[in-house]
Short mmCIF file of C-alpha atoms and ligand atoms in Angstrom, two decimals:
data_model
loop_
_atom_site.label_atom_id
_atom_site.label_comp_id
_atom_site.label_asym_id
_atom_site.label_seq_id
_atom_site.Cartn_x
_atom_site.Cartn_y
_atom_site.Cartn_z
CA MET A 2 14.26 21.16 -3.69
CA SER A 3 10.88 22.86 -3.95
CA SER A 4 10.74 26.08 -5.98
CA VAL A 5 7.59 27.26 -4.18
CA LEU A 6 8.29 30.46 -2.25
CA GLU A 7 8.28 29.95 1.53
CA PRO A 8 7.40 32.79 3.94
CA ALA A 9 10.19 33.93 6.26
CA ARG A 10 7.88 34.71 9.21
CA ASP A 11 4.26 34.85 10.35
CA PRO A 12 2.04 37.59 8.90
CA GLY A 13 2.13 40.89 10.83
CA PRO A 14 2.00 44.68 10.35
CA VAL A 15 4.75 46.20 8.23
CA THR A 16 5.73 49.67 7.01
CA ALA A 17 7.56 49.98 3.69
CA GLU A 18 9.13 52.90 1.86
CA ALA A 19 9.88 52.97 -1.86
CA PRO A 20 11.53 55.60 -4.04
CA SER A 21 10.21 57.31 -7.14
CA ASN A 22 12.40 57.49 -10.24
CA ILE A 23 13.07 59.81 -13.16
CA ALA A 24 13.58 58.18 -16.56
CA PHE A 25 16.65 59.09 -18.62
CA ILE A 26 15.40 56.80 -21.41
CA LYS A 27 11.61 56.85 -21.39
CA TYR A 28 9.07 54.08 -21.49
CA TRP A 29 6.62 55.56 -23.98
CA GLY A 30 4.34 53.28 -25.96
CA ALA A 31 3.02 49.89 -24.84
CA ARG A 32 2.57 46.73 -26.91
CA ASP A 33 0.14 45.61 -24.25
CA LEU A 34 -1.09 47.81 -21.41
CA LYS A 35 -2.04 44.81 -19.28
CA GLY A 36 1.52 43.56 -18.63
CA PRO A 37 2.38 46.26 -19.29
CA VAL A 38 4.70 45.26 -22.15
CA PRO A 39 6.73 48.24 -23.42
CA PHE A 40 7.95 48.76 -26.98
CA ASN A 41 11.37 49.86 -25.79
CA ARG A 42 13.87 49.48 -22.98
CA SER A 43 13.89 52.30 -20.45
CA LEU A 44 16.47 53.47 -17.92
CA SER A 45 15.99 55.66 -14.87
CA MET A 46 17.66 57.23 -11.86
CA THR A 47 16.11 56.27 -8.51
CA LEU A 48 15.26 59.30 -6.36
CA ASP A 49 16.01 59.74 -2.67
CA ALA A 50 13.67 62.32 -1.11
CA CYS A 51 10.64 61.57 -3.27
CA ARG A 52 9.26 58.38 -1.76
CA SER A 53 6.00 56.67 -0.92
CA ILE A 54 5.42 55.24 2.55
CA CYS A 55 2.89 52.47 3.04
CA SER A 56 1.86 50.42 6.04
CA ALA A 57 0.00 47.12 5.67
CA SER A 58 -1.70 45.41 8.62
CA PRO A 59 -3.35 42.01 8.20
CA LEU A 60 -7.01 42.07 9.29
CA ALA A 61 -9.01 39.37 11.02
CA ASP A 62 -10.54 36.81 8.66
CA GLY A 63 -13.64 38.03 6.88
CA GLU A 64 -12.82 41.76 7.19
CA ASP A 65 -12.65 43.80 3.99
CA ASP A 66 -9.63 45.82 2.87
CA GLU A 67 -9.50 49.30 4.32
CA ILE A 68 -7.53 52.01 2.50
CA VAL A 69 -6.43 55.29 4.08
CA TRP A 70 -4.63 58.08 2.22
CA LEU A 71 -2.19 60.21 4.25
CA GLU A 72 -1.04 63.77 3.44
CA GLU A 73 2.76 63.82 3.10
CA PRO A 74 3.59 61.25 5.84
CA GLY A 75 6.99 60.91 7.52
CA ASP A 76 9.23 63.63 8.97
CA GLY A 77 8.06 67.10 8.10
CA GLY A 78 4.68 66.08 6.67
CA SER A 79 1.37 66.34 8.51
CA GLY A 80 0.60 62.63 8.16
CA ALA A 81 -3.09 63.50 8.49
CA ALA A 82 -5.64 61.17 6.91
CA ALA A 83 -7.35 62.69 3.89
CA GLU A 84 -10.09 61.51 1.59
CA ALA A 85 -8.61 59.08 -0.93
CA PRO A 86 -9.57 59.70 -4.57
CA PRO A 87 -11.95 56.89 -5.69
CA ALA A 88 -9.74 55.95 -8.67
CA PHE A 89 -6.78 55.52 -6.31
CA VAL A 90 -8.82 53.32 -3.94
CA GLU A 91 -10.01 51.23 -6.87
CA ARG A 92 -6.47 50.72 -8.27
CA THR A 93 -5.18 49.85 -4.79
CA ARG A 94 -7.97 47.30 -4.22
CA ARG A 95 -7.26 45.66 -7.57
CA HIS A 96 -3.58 45.37 -6.72
CA LEU A 97 -4.37 43.83 -3.32
CA ASP A 98 -6.45 41.18 -5.12
CA ARG A 99 -3.54 40.57 -7.50
CA LEU A 100 -1.12 40.11 -4.57
CA ARG A 101 -3.48 37.66 -2.83
CA GLU A 102 -3.75 35.77 -6.12
CA TRP A 103 0.07 35.73 -6.39
CA SER A 104 0.30 34.27 -2.86
CA ARG A 105 -1.84 31.31 -3.99
CA HIS A 106 1.23 30.05 -5.81
CA THR A 107 3.44 30.24 -2.72
CA ALA A 108 3.71 27.93 0.32
CA ALA A 109 1.50 30.34 2.33
CA PRO A 110 -1.56 31.52 0.40
CA TYR A 111 -3.05 34.62 2.03
CA THR A 112 -6.79 35.17 1.78
CA GLY A 113 -7.45 37.86 4.41
CA GLY A 114 -7.86 41.62 4.15
CA PHE A 115 -5.42 44.43 4.91
CA ARG A 116 -5.58 47.87 6.45
CA ILE A 117 -3.47 50.03 4.16
CA ALA A 118 -2.30 53.54 5.07
CA THR A 119 -0.20 55.23 2.42
CA GLY A 120 1.06 58.55 1.13
CA ASN A 121 3.94 60.34 -0.59
CA THR A 122 6.71 62.45 0.92
CA PHE A 123 6.30 64.86 -2.01
CA PRO A 124 3.34 67.06 -2.90
CA ALA A 125 0.69 65.45 -5.07
CA ALA A 126 0.68 66.51 -8.73
CA ALA A 127 4.26 67.83 -8.62
CA GLY A 128 5.04 65.89 -11.78
CA ILE A 129 6.79 63.11 -9.95
CA ALA A 130 5.89 59.52 -10.67
CA SER A 131 3.83 58.67 -7.59
CA SER A 132 2.49 55.47 -9.09
CA ALA A 133 6.04 54.07 -9.43
CA SER A 134 6.88 54.63 -5.76
CA GLY A 135 3.30 54.05 -4.58
CA PHE A 136 2.82 50.62 -6.15
CA THR A 137 6.31 49.50 -5.15
CA ALA A 138 5.72 50.54 -1.52
CA LEU A 139 2.31 48.84 -1.55
CA THR A 140 3.70 45.63 -3.06
CA LEU A 141 6.60 45.51 -0.62
CA ALA A 142 4.46 46.31 2.45
CA VAL A 143 1.78 43.74 1.59
CA THR A 144 4.12 40.88 0.68
CA ALA A 145 6.28 41.56 3.79
CA ALA A 146 3.09 41.69 5.92
CA MET A 147 2.17 38.28 4.44
CA GLY A 148 5.56 37.08 5.74
CA PHE A 149 7.64 37.07 2.53
CA ASP A 150 11.06 38.58 1.82
CA LEU A 151 10.98 39.20 -1.91
CA PRO A 152 14.15 39.44 -3.97
CA PRO A 153 14.22 42.76 -5.91
CA ARG A 154 13.49 41.13 -9.27
CA THR A 155 10.26 39.61 -7.91
CA LEU A 156 9.34 42.95 -6.30
CA SER A 157 9.96 44.64 -9.66
CA ALA A 158 7.76 42.19 -11.58
CA LEU A 159 4.96 42.24 -9.03
CA SER A 160 4.97 46.05 -8.75
CA ARG A 161 4.84 46.37 -12.52
CA SER A 162 1.82 44.04 -12.63
CA SER A 163 -0.10 46.97 -11.10
CA GLY A 164 -0.10 48.45 -14.62
CA SER A 165 2.46 51.16 -13.79
CA GLY A 166 5.46 50.38 -16.00
CA SER A 167 7.78 52.81 -14.23
CA ALA A 168 7.11 50.87 -10.98
CA ALA A 169 9.23 48.04 -12.43
CA ARG A 170 12.28 50.32 -11.96
CA SER A 171 11.58 51.46 -8.36
CA ALA A 172 12.62 48.10 -6.87
CA TYR A 173 16.31 49.13 -6.95
CA GLY A 174 18.47 52.07 -5.95
CA GLY A 175 20.88 53.88 -8.27
CA TYR A 176 20.36 53.51 -12.02
CA VAL A 177 17.96 50.90 -13.31
CA GLU A 178 17.09 49.44 -16.69
CA TRP A 179 13.78 47.80 -17.57
CA PRO A 180 14.06 45.56 -20.66
CA ASP A 181 11.44 45.55 -23.38
CA GLY A 182 9.26 42.64 -24.44
CA ASP A 183 7.87 40.15 -21.98
CA ASP A 184 10.83 40.26 -19.60
CA ASN A 185 9.03 41.57 -16.58
CA SER A 186 11.79 42.58 -14.15
CA ALA A 187 14.13 45.53 -14.18
CA VAL A 188 17.85 45.27 -13.35
CA GLN A 189 20.25 47.65 -11.63
CA VAL A 190 23.00 49.01 -13.89
CA LEU A 191 24.88 51.11 -11.30
CA ASP A 192 24.34 51.60 -7.57
CA GLU A 193 23.60 54.91 -5.85
CA ASP A 194 27.03 55.16 -4.22
CA ALA A 195 28.81 54.81 -7.54
CA TRP A 196 27.58 58.18 -8.85
CA GLN A 197 25.49 60.82 -7.13
CA LEU A 198 23.57 63.19 -9.39
CA CYS A 199 20.93 65.79 -8.58
CA ASP A 200 17.40 66.23 -9.88
CA VAL A 201 16.13 69.78 -9.36
CA VAL A 202 12.42 69.69 -10.17
CA ALA A 203 10.91 72.96 -11.38
CA VAL A 204 7.20 72.76 -10.55
CA VAL A 205 5.27 74.91 -13.04
CA GLU A 206 1.95 73.10 -12.86
CA THR A 207 0.26 71.50 -9.86
CA GLY A 208 -3.07 70.48 -11.42
CA ALA A 209 -3.61 66.90 -12.54
CA LYS A 210 -2.57 66.24 -16.14
CA LYS A 211 -5.44 66.03 -18.62
CA VAL A 212 -4.23 62.95 -20.50
CA SER A 213 -3.05 59.96 -18.44
CA SER A 214 0.21 58.16 -19.21
CA ARG A 215 -1.96 55.16 -20.01
CA ASP A 216 -3.74 57.02 -22.82
CA GLY A 217 -0.43 58.52 -23.95
CA HIS A 218 1.12 55.00 -24.22
CA GLN A 219 -1.80 53.90 -26.35
CA LEU A 220 -1.66 56.93 -28.67
CA ALA A 221 2.13 56.90 -29.11
CA VAL A 222 2.09 54.40 -31.98
CA SER A 223 -0.10 56.75 -34.03
CA SER A 224 2.74 59.28 -34.29
CA PRO A 225 4.60 59.15 -37.63
CA TYR A 226 7.79 59.63 -35.59
CA PHE A 227 7.23 56.61 -33.33
CA ALA A 228 8.95 54.05 -35.59
CA PRO A 229 11.98 56.31 -36.34
CA ARG A 230 12.32 56.96 -32.60
CA LEU A 231 12.39 53.25 -31.81
CA ALA A 232 14.94 52.63 -34.56
CA ALA A 233 17.29 55.26 -33.12
CA LEU A 234 16.71 54.57 -29.45
CA GLU A 235 19.12 51.68 -28.91
CA GLU A 236 22.04 53.98 -29.82
CA ARG A 237 20.92 56.63 -27.31
CA LEU A 238 20.43 53.97 -24.63
CA GLU A 239 23.95 52.72 -25.24
CA GLN A 240 25.24 56.30 -24.95
CA VAL A 241 23.50 56.63 -21.55
CA ARG A 242 24.79 53.25 -20.32
CA LEU A 243 28.34 54.14 -21.36
CA ALA A 244 28.13 57.61 -19.75
CA LEU A 245 26.95 55.98 -16.50
CA ARG A 246 29.77 53.43 -16.59
CA GLU A 247 32.34 56.17 -17.17
CA ARG A 248 30.63 58.78 -14.90
CA ASP A 249 30.78 61.12 -17.90
CA PHE A 250 28.20 63.87 -17.25
CA GLU A 251 28.96 65.77 -20.47
CA ALA A 252 28.04 62.62 -22.42
CA LEU A 253 25.02 61.79 -20.27
CA GLY A 254 23.34 65.21 -20.16
CA PRO A 255 22.70 65.84 -23.89
CA ALA A 256 21.32 62.30 -24.36
CA VAL A 257 18.94 62.76 -21.41
CA GLU A 258 17.68 66.11 -22.69
CA GLU A 259 17.18 64.90 -26.29
CA GLU A 260 15.24 61.93 -24.94
CA GLY A 261 13.04 64.15 -22.76
CA ILE A 262 12.15 66.27 -25.79
CA ASP A 263 11.51 63.16 -27.92
CA LEU A 264 8.79 61.87 -25.60
CA HIS A 265 6.94 65.13 -26.15
CA LEU A 266 7.64 65.11 -29.89
CA ILE A 267 5.84 61.75 -30.01
CA ALA A 268 3.02 62.97 -27.75
CA MET A 269 2.47 66.18 -29.73
CA SER A 270 2.46 64.33 -33.05
CA SER A 271 0.14 61.53 -31.88
CA ARG A 272 -3.34 61.42 -33.40
CA PRO A 273 -5.06 63.10 -31.65
CA PRO A 274 -2.12 65.13 -30.32
CA VAL A 275 -1.30 65.32 -26.61
CA TYR A 276 0.21 68.51 -25.23
CA TYR A 277 1.69 68.15 -21.77
CA TRP A 278 3.80 71.32 -21.92
CA THR A 279 2.68 74.71 -20.67
CA PRO A 280 4.37 78.10 -21.24
CA GLY A 281 6.18 77.46 -17.92
CA THR A 282 7.83 74.35 -19.39
CA ILE A 283 9.30 76.45 -22.21
CA GLU A 284 10.47 79.12 -19.77
CA VAL A 285 12.36 76.48 -17.75
CA LEU A 286 13.84 74.85 -20.88
CA ALA A 287 15.14 78.28 -21.98
CA ALA A 288 16.61 78.91 -18.50
CA VAL A 289 18.43 75.56 -18.64
CA ARG A 290 19.99 76.61 -21.96
CA ASP A 291 21.03 79.92 -20.41
CA LEU A 292 22.60 78.06 -17.48
CA ARG A 293 24.65 76.02 -19.94
CA ALA A 294 25.68 79.18 -21.78
CA ASP A 295 26.93 80.43 -18.40
CA GLY A 296 29.02 77.30 -17.96
CA VAL A 297 26.70 75.30 -15.68
CA ALA A 298 26.24 71.69 -16.84
CA ALA A 299 22.48 71.22 -16.42
CA TYR A 300 20.12 69.22 -18.64
CA ALA A 301 16.34 69.03 -18.65
CA THR A 302 13.96 66.11 -18.93
CA MET A 303 10.20 65.77 -18.53
CA ASP A 304 7.83 62.89 -17.96
CA ALA A 305 4.22 62.97 -19.14
CA GLY A 306 3.55 66.36 -17.61
CA ALA A 307 4.55 70.03 -17.68
CA ASN A 308 7.10 70.02 -14.85
CA VAL A 309 10.79 69.93 -15.65
CA HIS A 310 13.43 67.76 -13.98
CA VAL A 311 16.83 69.43 -14.28
CA ILE A 312 19.67 66.95 -13.89
CA CYS A 313 23.02 68.28 -12.69
CA GLN A 314 26.02 67.41 -10.55
CA PRO A 315 26.05 68.16 -6.79
CA ALA A 316 28.49 71.10 -7.17
CA ASP A 317 26.00 72.92 -9.42
CA GLU A 318 22.78 72.09 -7.58
CA ALA A 319 22.48 75.31 -5.57
CA ARG A 320 23.07 77.50 -8.64
CA VAL A 321 20.53 75.57 -10.69
CA ALA A 322 17.90 75.75 -7.94
CA GLU A 323 18.49 79.47 -7.42
CA ARG A 324 18.06 80.23 -11.14
CA LEU A 325 14.91 78.12 -11.49
CA VAL A 326 13.13 79.38 -8.39
CA ALA A 327 13.49 82.96 -9.66
CA LEU A 328 11.46 82.21 -12.83
CA GLY A 329 7.96 83.69 -12.92
CA SER A 330 6.26 80.41 -13.85
CA VAL A 331 8.03 78.24 -11.26
CA GLU A 332 5.82 77.70 -8.20
CA ARG A 333 8.42 75.77 -6.26
CA VAL A 334 11.57 73.79 -6.68
CA LEU A 335 12.20 70.31 -5.21
CA ARG A 336 15.79 69.20 -4.72
CA ASP A 337 16.43 65.50 -5.00
CA ARG A 338 19.35 63.12 -5.58
CA THR A 339 20.20 59.59 -6.60
CA GLY A 340 18.57 57.34 -4.01
CA GLY A 341 18.75 53.83 -2.59
CA PRO A 342 16.41 50.83 -2.80
CA PRO A 343 13.05 50.31 -1.06
CA ALA A 344 13.08 49.08 2.54
CA TRP A 345 10.62 47.81 5.13
CA ARG A 346 10.37 47.42 8.89
CA ARG A 347 7.97 45.73 11.30
CA GLY A 348 5.10 47.78 12.72
CA ALA A 349 2.44 49.99 11.18
CA GLY A 350 3.38 53.42 12.56
CA LEU A 351 4.11 55.95 9.79
C1 DP6 B 690 6.36 59.16 -19.00
O1 DP6 B 690 2.95 53.40 -16.93
O2 DP6 B 690 4.72 54.25 -15.39
O3 DP6 B 690 6.94 58.44 -16.81
O4 DP6 B 690 1.59 54.58 -13.96
O5 DP6 B 690 0.99 56.88 -14.73
O6 DP6 B 690 3.24 56.44 -13.68
P1 DP6 B 690 2.06 55.89 -14.47
O7 DP6 B 690 2.65 55.60 -15.87
P2 DP6 B 690 3.68 54.56 -16.39
O8 DP6 B 690 4.30 55.39 -17.58
C2 DP6 B 690 4.99 56.59 -17.34
C3 DP6 B 690 6.04 56.78 -18.33
C4 DP6 B 690 6.90 58.02 -18.16
C5 DP6 B 690 8.30 57.67 -18.63
C6 DP6 B 690 9.02 56.69 -17.77
O9 DP6 B 690 8.96 56.80 -16.54
O10 DP6 B 690 9.70 55.82 -18.34
#
């Protein structure tokens, strides 16, 4: 039997949606940014409302790729075309080339161009990983438009090859682990129906962050606390895995919050140091402590940015959101939950 991947249908326009994710155990520090190859395993919760939507339409032979950025597409968003930032267009073009190159090793090499229209259901710069959902949606839309039905582990590996490590985890719903080393695909550890949790995002900063995750990954190893963190991380990861298996929120929460702080401990002690927090971050962290003192089980985590993701159970979501939105430094609050896997359909209408 041939192991060369066969297409399932003829090329045609496709629209794909892919979820973002919030890491409980963070990918922070890369052995090689090209893979990327992380120093440590990471584990995340897939989100539901925060998604990227991407349509891919094959173009006639000889036509160049065309890339259109849409403002908050889908229900409720304007879906209007906006000027795409040049860096975004450049990264998207490079990934299209990579996907065409990948197809050369299949039974149906694709050499033509694509019209890509893409956007996020969440506001830009809200501190939510748009590259994770964006590159997964792009990878899924383009490969489906070429005629392929990718298994999730191939989607994970191909999305990650965009350079966005967190994209490796957006190929699955629920809770997802991305191994370290050269193993390039993530795996699901628990599905979204097994345990529903909430992520209440307190947006304290809407400007773009000054230091990219890419630079942060590179600087991480210069922190004197990087090696001790790696040495202790396996135990924390095991604590998170066990808490997920047992649906034990009181065991999960503290591990998630300690891990969120640790990423910033490494960033702030890197040489030169990287400060992602703002005074608003501290205000939210203090409010989360107050919520716990009042008997509400809520725990904070942050990615490489100032905004705070507050993880809680559905019964506490409204109380958490109400407390956070009342804080002076919180511009808005986004309410999200554990979400399902990416999906695609035929047609290019967003
Ligand atoms: C801090 O390589 O995924 O979110 O491509 O900019 O999203 P972007 O960066 P990526 O690293 C982000 C790492 C993190 C933690 C995590 O998601 O594990």
